[in-house]
C-alpha positions as MATLAB code, in Angstrom:
seq = 'XXXXXXXXXXXXXXXXXXXXXXXXXXXXXXXXXXXXXXXXXXXXXXXXXXXXXXXXXXXXXXXXXXXXXXXXXXXXXXXXXXXXXXXXXXXXXXXXXXXXXXXXXXXXXXXXXXXXXXXXXXXXXXXXXXXXXXXXXXXXXXXXXXXXXXXXXXXXXXXXXXXXXXXXXXXXXXXXXXXXXXXXXXXXXXXXXXXXXXXXXXXXXXXXXXXXXXXXXXXXXXXXXXXXXXXXXXXXXXXXXXXXXXXXXXXXXXXXXXXXXXXXXXXXXXXXXXXXXXXXXXXXXXXXXXXXXXXXXXXXXXXXXXXXXXXXXXXXXXXXXXXXXXXXXXXXXXXXXXXXXXXXXXXXXXXXXXXXXXXXXXXXXXXXXXXXXXXXXXXXXXXXXXXXXXXXXXXXXXXXXXXXXXXXXXXXXX';
ca = [
      20.084   -1.803  -32.284;
      20.454   -4.817  -34.547;
      17.665   -5.927  -36.883;
      17.146   -9.087  -34.871;
      15.856   -6.914  -32.022;
      13.061   -5.371  -34.060;
       9.939   -6.598  -35.763;
       8.285   -4.609  -38.525;
      10.647   -1.727  -37.823;
       9.680   -1.346  -34.160;
      11.189   -2.773  -30.954;
      10.206   -6.273  -29.903;
       8.933   -4.770  -26.648;
       7.896   -1.176  -26.162;
       7.763   -1.497  -22.383;
       7.862   -3.733  -19.342;
       4.958   -3.724  -16.923;
       6.505   -4.564  -13.557;
       4.716   -5.798  -10.418;
       7.442   -5.338   -7.766;
       5.056   -6.073   -4.877;
       3.005   -8.563   -6.866;
      -0.705   -8.359   -5.995;
      -0.067   -6.932   -2.510;
      -2.021   -3.770   -1.796;
      -3.037   -1.544    1.102;
      -6.534   -1.176   -0.346;
      -9.184   -3.798   -1.025;
     -11.065   -2.268   -3.952;
     -14.249   -4.158   -4.714;
     -13.629   -4.355   -8.454;
      -9.899   -5.201   -8.350;
      -9.013   -7.965  -10.819;
      -5.417   -8.457   -9.632;
      -5.867   -9.243   -5.943;
      -6.649  -12.900   -6.664;
      -3.263  -13.365   -8.327;
      -1.888  -14.067   -4.856;
      -3.272  -17.585   -5.395;
      -0.475  -18.154   -7.910;
       2.023  -17.857   -5.035;
       0.414  -19.659   -2.085;
       3.745  -20.213   -0.322;
       4.580  -16.505   -0.188;
       2.165  -14.450    1.924;
       4.237  -11.325    1.242;
       5.519  -10.512   -2.243;
       8.539   -8.295   -2.806;
      11.002   -8.131   -5.701;
      14.591   -8.865   -4.701;
      17.570   -6.846   -5.865;
      18.815   -9.793   -7.920;
      15.538  -10.027   -9.856;
      15.422   -6.251  -10.247;
      18.923   -6.054  -11.680;
      18.488   -9.042  -13.988;
      15.216   -7.639  -15.338;
      16.666   -4.178  -16.003;
      19.894   -5.497  -17.504;
      18.152   -7.945  -19.833;
      15.489   -5.544  -21.052;
      17.810   -2.600  -21.706;
      20.170   -4.869  -23.637;
      17.632   -5.416  -26.425;
      15.225   -2.497  -25.984;
      15.170    0.220  -28.596;
      16.517    3.752  -28.206;
      13.505    4.405  -25.992;
      12.809    1.969  -23.153;
       9.888    2.211  -20.770;
       9.179    0.710  -17.350;
       5.659    0.756  -15.943;
       5.616    0.047  -12.209;
       2.241   -1.273  -11.060;
       0.645   -3.630   -8.591;
      -1.065   -4.251   -6.330;
       0.492   -1.141   -4.899;
       4.109   -0.488   -5.976;
       4.751    2.162   -3.309;
       4.773   -0.660   -0.749;
       8.334   -1.277   -1.968;
       9.550    2.007   -0.459;
      11.575    4.817   -2.007;
      14.878    2.955   -1.570;
      13.776    0.238   -3.988;
      13.055    2.764   -6.701;
      16.287    4.624   -6.009;
      18.059    1.335   -6.647;
      16.044    0.823   -9.838;
      17.091    4.235  -11.160;
      20.740    3.510  -10.356;
      20.554    0.162  -12.192;
      18.923    1.770  -15.213;
      21.795    4.233  -15.409;
      24.295    1.418  -15.006;
      22.861   -0.878  -17.677;
      21.434    1.620  -20.161;
      23.247    1.926  -23.475;
      24.768    5.245  -24.585;
      22.023    7.483  -25.945;
      19.229    5.233  -24.699;
      16.274    7.180  -23.285;
      14.589    5.506  -20.304;
      11.116    6.413  -19.074;
       9.418    5.402  -15.840;
       5.710    5.364  -15.156;
       4.080    4.439  -11.874;
       0.471    3.579  -11.127;
      -0.645    4.083   -7.522;
      -3.696    4.365   -5.320;
      -1.995    7.366   -3.702;
      -2.531    6.346   -0.086;
       1.213    6.340    0.699;
       2.158    9.234   -1.556;
       3.524   12.057    0.614;
       5.956   14.943    0.125;
       9.000   12.665    0.180;
       7.533   10.498   -2.571;
       6.531   13.570   -4.567;
      10.079   14.966   -4.406;
      11.503   11.636   -5.561;
       9.005   11.226   -8.399;
       9.609   14.762   -9.641;
      13.371   14.486   -9.288;
      13.422   11.305  -11.374;
      10.776   12.416  -13.886;
       8.255    9.672  -13.219;
       4.870    9.937  -14.894;
       2.269    8.900  -12.311;
      -1.139    7.354  -12.836;
      -3.266    8.124   -9.770;
      -6.460    6.157   -9.195;
      -9.340    8.516   -8.443;
     -12.931    7.630   -9.278;
     -14.473   11.052   -8.617;
     -15.804   12.861   -5.548;
     -15.776   11.085   -2.185;
     -19.264    9.597   -2.458;
     -18.325    7.905   -5.750;
     -14.666    7.112   -5.073;
     -15.270    5.590   -1.629;
     -18.065    3.335   -2.861;
     -15.445    0.826   -4.053;
     -11.968    2.097   -3.146;
     -11.649    1.168    0.525;
      -9.102   -0.638    2.672;
      -9.474   -4.113    4.158;
     -11.404   -2.682    7.109;
     -13.809   -0.888    4.788;
     -12.436    2.585    5.536;
     -12.560    5.165    2.712;
      -9.495    6.417    0.842;
     -10.628    9.602   -0.925;
      -9.144   12.065    1.572;
      -5.724   10.435    1.390;
      -5.820   10.368   -2.407;
      -6.593   14.088   -2.465;
      -3.612   14.631   -0.136;
      -1.506   12.864   -2.795;
      -2.952   15.226   -5.422;
      -1.869   18.205   -3.325;
       1.632   16.814   -2.786;
       2.181   16.094   -6.472;
       0.796   19.474   -7.464;
       3.082   21.210   -4.964;
       6.176   19.462   -6.358;
       5.084   19.641  -10.024;
       4.896   15.877  -10.511;
       3.384   14.923  -13.856;
       0.342   12.756  -13.238;
      -2.851   11.489  -14.833;
      -6.023   10.479  -13.022;
      -7.108    6.907  -13.724;
     -10.883    6.732  -13.406;
     -12.483    3.276  -13.242;
     -15.997    3.548  -14.620;
     -18.298    1.478  -12.443;
     -22.055    1.201  -12.145;
     -22.222    4.362   -9.976;
     -19.996    6.989  -11.565;
     -20.736    5.970  -15.171;
     -24.256    7.371  -14.755;
     -22.891   10.888  -14.223;
     -20.620   11.611  -17.218;
     -20.887   15.386  -17.316;
     -20.830   15.804  -13.537;
     -17.803   13.506  -13.266;
     -15.920   15.330  -16.017;
     -16.708   18.719  -14.474;
     -15.566   17.469  -11.052;
     -12.067   16.797  -12.371;
     -11.791   19.992  -14.372;
     -13.030   22.115  -11.456;
     -10.043   20.835   -9.460;
      -7.532   21.480  -12.205;
      -7.235   17.758  -13.022;
      -7.082   17.810  -16.807;
      -5.179   14.604  -17.592;
      -7.655   11.747  -17.473;
      -7.995    8.107  -18.418;
     -11.419    6.497  -18.196;
     -11.252    2.716  -17.734;
     -14.456    0.711  -18.256;
     -15.056   -1.908  -15.573;
     -16.217   -5.359  -16.608;
     -15.343   -8.353  -14.476;
     -16.944  -11.737  -13.974;
     -18.172  -12.982  -10.609;
     -17.618  -16.438   -9.142;
     -20.511  -17.839  -11.210;
     -19.067  -16.594  -14.498;
     -21.628  -13.830  -14.872;
     -20.882  -10.134  -15.310;
     -20.254   -8.740  -11.808;
     -22.816   -6.263  -10.520;
     -20.303   -3.408  -10.189;
     -19.551   -3.612  -13.928;
     -21.001   -1.264  -16.509;
     -23.099   -2.124  -19.553;
     -22.121   -1.394  -23.153;
     -25.029    1.048  -23.368;
     -23.797    2.948  -20.305;
     -20.249    3.111  -21.669;
     -21.441    4.368  -25.046;
     -23.580    7.025  -23.366;
     -20.639    8.063  -21.195;
     -18.123    8.381  -24.025;
     -20.454   10.397  -26.230;
     -21.522   12.726  -23.414;
     -17.943   13.406  -22.291;
     -16.768   13.787  -25.886;
     -19.347   16.510  -26.461;
     -18.215   18.207  -23.253;
     -14.538   17.770  -24.111;
     -14.493   19.849  -27.289;
     -15.595   23.481  -26.912;
     -15.534   25.646  -30.042;
     -13.060   23.244  -31.587;
     -10.751   23.380  -28.551;
     -10.131   20.303  -26.362;
     -10.629   21.177  -22.701;
      -8.504   18.347  -21.268;
      -6.265   15.422  -22.144;
      -8.388   12.280  -22.261;
      -6.296    9.307  -23.230;
      -8.825    7.566  -25.474;
      -9.697   10.759  -27.320;
      -6.090   11.803  -27.837;
      -5.136    8.329  -29.020;
      -8.082    8.295  -31.399;
      -6.828   11.563  -32.876;
      -3.332   10.073  -33.236;
      -4.917    7.116  -35.027;
      -6.686    9.450  -37.468;
      -3.472   11.400  -38.097;
      -0.833    8.651  -38.128;
      -2.800    5.479  -38.808;
      -1.956    3.526  -35.626;
      -2.991    3.625  -31.993;
      -0.197    4.362  -29.508;
      -1.477    1.786  -26.980;
      -2.466   -1.834  -27.408;
      -6.261   -1.746  -26.978;
      -7.131   -1.114  -30.626;
      -3.974   -2.393  -32.283;
      -3.890   -5.392  -34.587;
      -1.920   -7.589  -32.173;
      -1.105   -7.843  -28.467;
       2.680   -7.678  -28.382;
       3.802   -4.304  -27.081;
       4.743   -5.346  -23.529;
       5.031   -8.216  -21.072;
       4.374   -8.400  -17.338;
       7.125   -9.187  -14.831;
       5.954  -10.418  -11.446;
       7.825   -9.888   -8.177;
       9.846  -13.116   -8.466;
      10.776  -12.729  -12.141;
       7.867  -14.688  -13.590;
       6.883  -13.286  -16.972;
       3.355  -13.259  -18.402;
       2.018  -12.139  -21.759;
      -0.377   -9.480  -20.466;
      -1.581   -7.764  -17.307;
      -5.095   -9.120  -17.889;
      -3.844  -12.654  -18.514;
      -1.553  -13.422  -15.598;
      -2.625  -17.056  -15.734;
      -0.818  -20.388  -16.085;
      -1.903  -20.547  -19.728;
       0.037  -17.402  -20.605;
       3.052  -17.900  -18.361;
       6.168  -17.374  -20.486;
       8.862  -18.357  -18.001;
      11.049  -16.850  -15.293;
      13.747  -14.382  -16.330;
      16.139  -15.781  -13.738;
      16.017  -19.087  -15.627;
      15.140  -18.172  -19.230;
      16.427  -15.047  -21.004;
      13.740  -12.407  -21.410;
      14.596  -11.985  -25.092;
      14.078  -15.692  -25.662;
      10.605  -15.506  -24.076;
       9.612  -12.503  -26.172;
      10.668  -14.315  -29.323;
       9.073  -17.559  -28.206;
       6.114  -19.378  -29.731;
       3.847  -18.843  -26.730;
       4.158  -15.062  -26.838;
       3.711  -15.076  -30.616;
       0.572  -17.169  -30.128;
      -0.748  -14.674  -27.611;
      -0.080  -11.784  -29.975;
      -1.894  -13.526  -32.822;
      -4.807  -14.496  -30.587;
      -6.266  -11.016  -30.887;
      -7.106  -11.593  -34.557;
      -9.179  -14.679  -33.716;
     -12.531  -12.952  -33.901;
     -15.983  -13.704  -35.228;
     -16.467  -13.218  -38.977;
     -18.935  -10.408  -38.315;
     -16.126   -8.399  -36.707;
     -13.956   -8.414  -39.819;
     -16.953   -7.415  -41.925;
     -17.706   -4.460  -39.655;
     -16.879   -1.010  -41.106;
     -15.208   -0.137  -37.794;
     -12.766   -3.069  -37.884;
      -9.843   -0.845  -39.061;
     -10.332    1.282  -35.953;
     -10.845   -1.333  -33.245;
      -9.391   -4.658  -34.528;
     -11.780   -6.454  -32.221;
     -10.895   -4.467  -29.097;
      -9.129   -5.835  -26.028;
      -9.289   -9.640  -25.602;
      -9.987   -9.090  -21.902;
     -13.488   -8.033  -22.814;
     -14.191  -11.195  -24.809;
     -14.615  -13.118  -21.574;
     -18.343  -13.458  -22.187;
     -18.903  -16.022  -24.921;
     -15.385  -17.365  -25.459;
     -12.048  -16.012  -26.673;
     -13.291  -15.468  -30.241;
     -16.463  -13.704  -29.107;
     -17.245  -10.112  -29.908;
     -15.884   -7.498  -27.502;
     -18.334   -6.962  -24.625;
     -18.097   -3.217  -25.306;
     -18.506   -3.543  -29.084;
     -21.809   -1.641  -29.191;
     -20.292    1.170  -27.109;
     -17.285    1.467  -29.413;
     -19.421    1.455  -32.553;
     -21.640    4.169  -31.171;
     -18.685    6.315  -30.107;
     -16.802    5.804  -33.376;
     -19.826    6.966  -35.360;
     -20.520    9.848  -32.996;
     -16.953   11.152  -33.126;
     -15.667   10.342  -36.598;
     -16.531   13.613  -38.337;
     -14.960   15.587  -35.497;
     -11.774   13.520  -35.446;
     -11.438   13.784  -39.214;
     -11.760   17.565  -38.933;
      -9.234   17.707  -36.077;
      -6.823   15.515  -38.044;
      -7.018   17.842  -41.037;
      -6.412   20.770  -38.726;
      -3.281   19.226  -37.224;
      -1.972   18.129  -40.606;
      -2.273   21.677  -41.919;
      -0.600   23.195  -38.887;
       1.425   20.520  -37.041;
       1.800   21.216  -33.353;
      -0.661   24.093  -33.415;
      -3.481   24.164  -30.848;
      -6.962   23.645  -32.215;
      -8.841   26.934  -32.536;
     -12.502   27.731  -33.029;
     -13.526   27.174  -36.627;
     -16.813   27.878  -38.325;
     -16.356   24.626  -40.249;
     -16.095   22.528  -37.112;
     -18.436   19.533  -37.435;
     -21.406   18.946  -35.225;
     -22.212   15.713  -33.431;
     -24.068   13.070  -35.422;
     -27.821   13.206  -34.825;
     -29.830   10.036  -34.295;
     -31.784   10.619  -37.517;
     -28.735   11.536  -39.607;
     -27.216    9.087  -42.114;
     -24.789    6.822  -40.267;
     -21.146    7.926  -40.817;
     -20.108    4.307  -41.401;
     -21.630    4.505  -44.889;
     -24.259    1.787  -44.429;
     -27.025    3.994  -45.828;
     -29.132    3.583  -42.689;
     -30.001    6.176  -40.107;
     -27.473    6.494  -37.279;
     -30.073    5.397  -34.690;
     -30.701    2.211  -36.677;
     -27.040    1.406  -37.249;
     -23.972    2.268  -35.155;
     -26.070    4.358  -32.777;
     -28.440    1.511  -32.023;
     -28.742    0.524  -28.357;
     -27.678   -3.099  -27.966;
];
């Protein structure tokens, strides 16, 4: 790979996030933020990626991607495309990949269409699957229903059984809403009791038509409570009991100095979104005319990634209030995800700032201990240790070094 294809020693793009069926979906989840993107394409009631767009996208990306290239297939619901579409995608990746290039595929699905045939295909082609599951039926079906209001939990659990049977690698994507966020320990135990130990908790915060925080969203206080409660449940005698994406990425940050994913990085430039017709946007959360980069059938993808608009989007993350840069947690969060600055303007503090500060303080001593453990014995599992740190108490000195009690500083309820 030539130096012109890298920036700061890493690839210009780490992945493509592809929407082959656009916003089309066979569910009508109450909190979905992507369904309204159909308004961007009013002349196309049905959205499907053509073979020409598929091939052009794969060919262009693999031509400048690094030795590792990643495709994330999302929606809407990508399984609406059918197995044949993804068989074609795999064939094109093999055709256009460079010698020695390693290509990864991830797929995010609601699971409703995922049967044995899909499971065999996903396993045979080594897809990593993200399956949306918000907990037991009474919690999952509160928001994840189809257009007729019918529940989806039973069909999602059928997908779990199919993927388990065929040894498909999958994570559960859990959207934290106003119902399930109130039951952190019960929710965590629900997943572990079913052998589901690869989890990603996604905080829900959307705005309603009046510009106010939607009623299904969670508060920063609830999110902070949830993270701390699950964190304390997660580590038993110094041994993690599951893979939780945020916790594992926090540990990587303490060991290596950088987060693997974009949420807490310094800039937003690790991927772009490709819509069904080849339109390219800067981010999944900002598929808007303002952050439209072009269409890859008209403008080379590499040119868009190098372009001023994408650079402006990447730099936008650093446009934060002065109080953020003065915060002792700035090196960990870098202002958080710009999506959550929707309340108060683009340079406002992250809506979940108080939650992050509380969790960072609550977990820092433990992560520092875990990092030392892994640095001493790389690759070794964490074992029980008499020196394992305890959780920070509300009357303890705050770990941020402010000199105040934890309850009056990073542990304060805001």
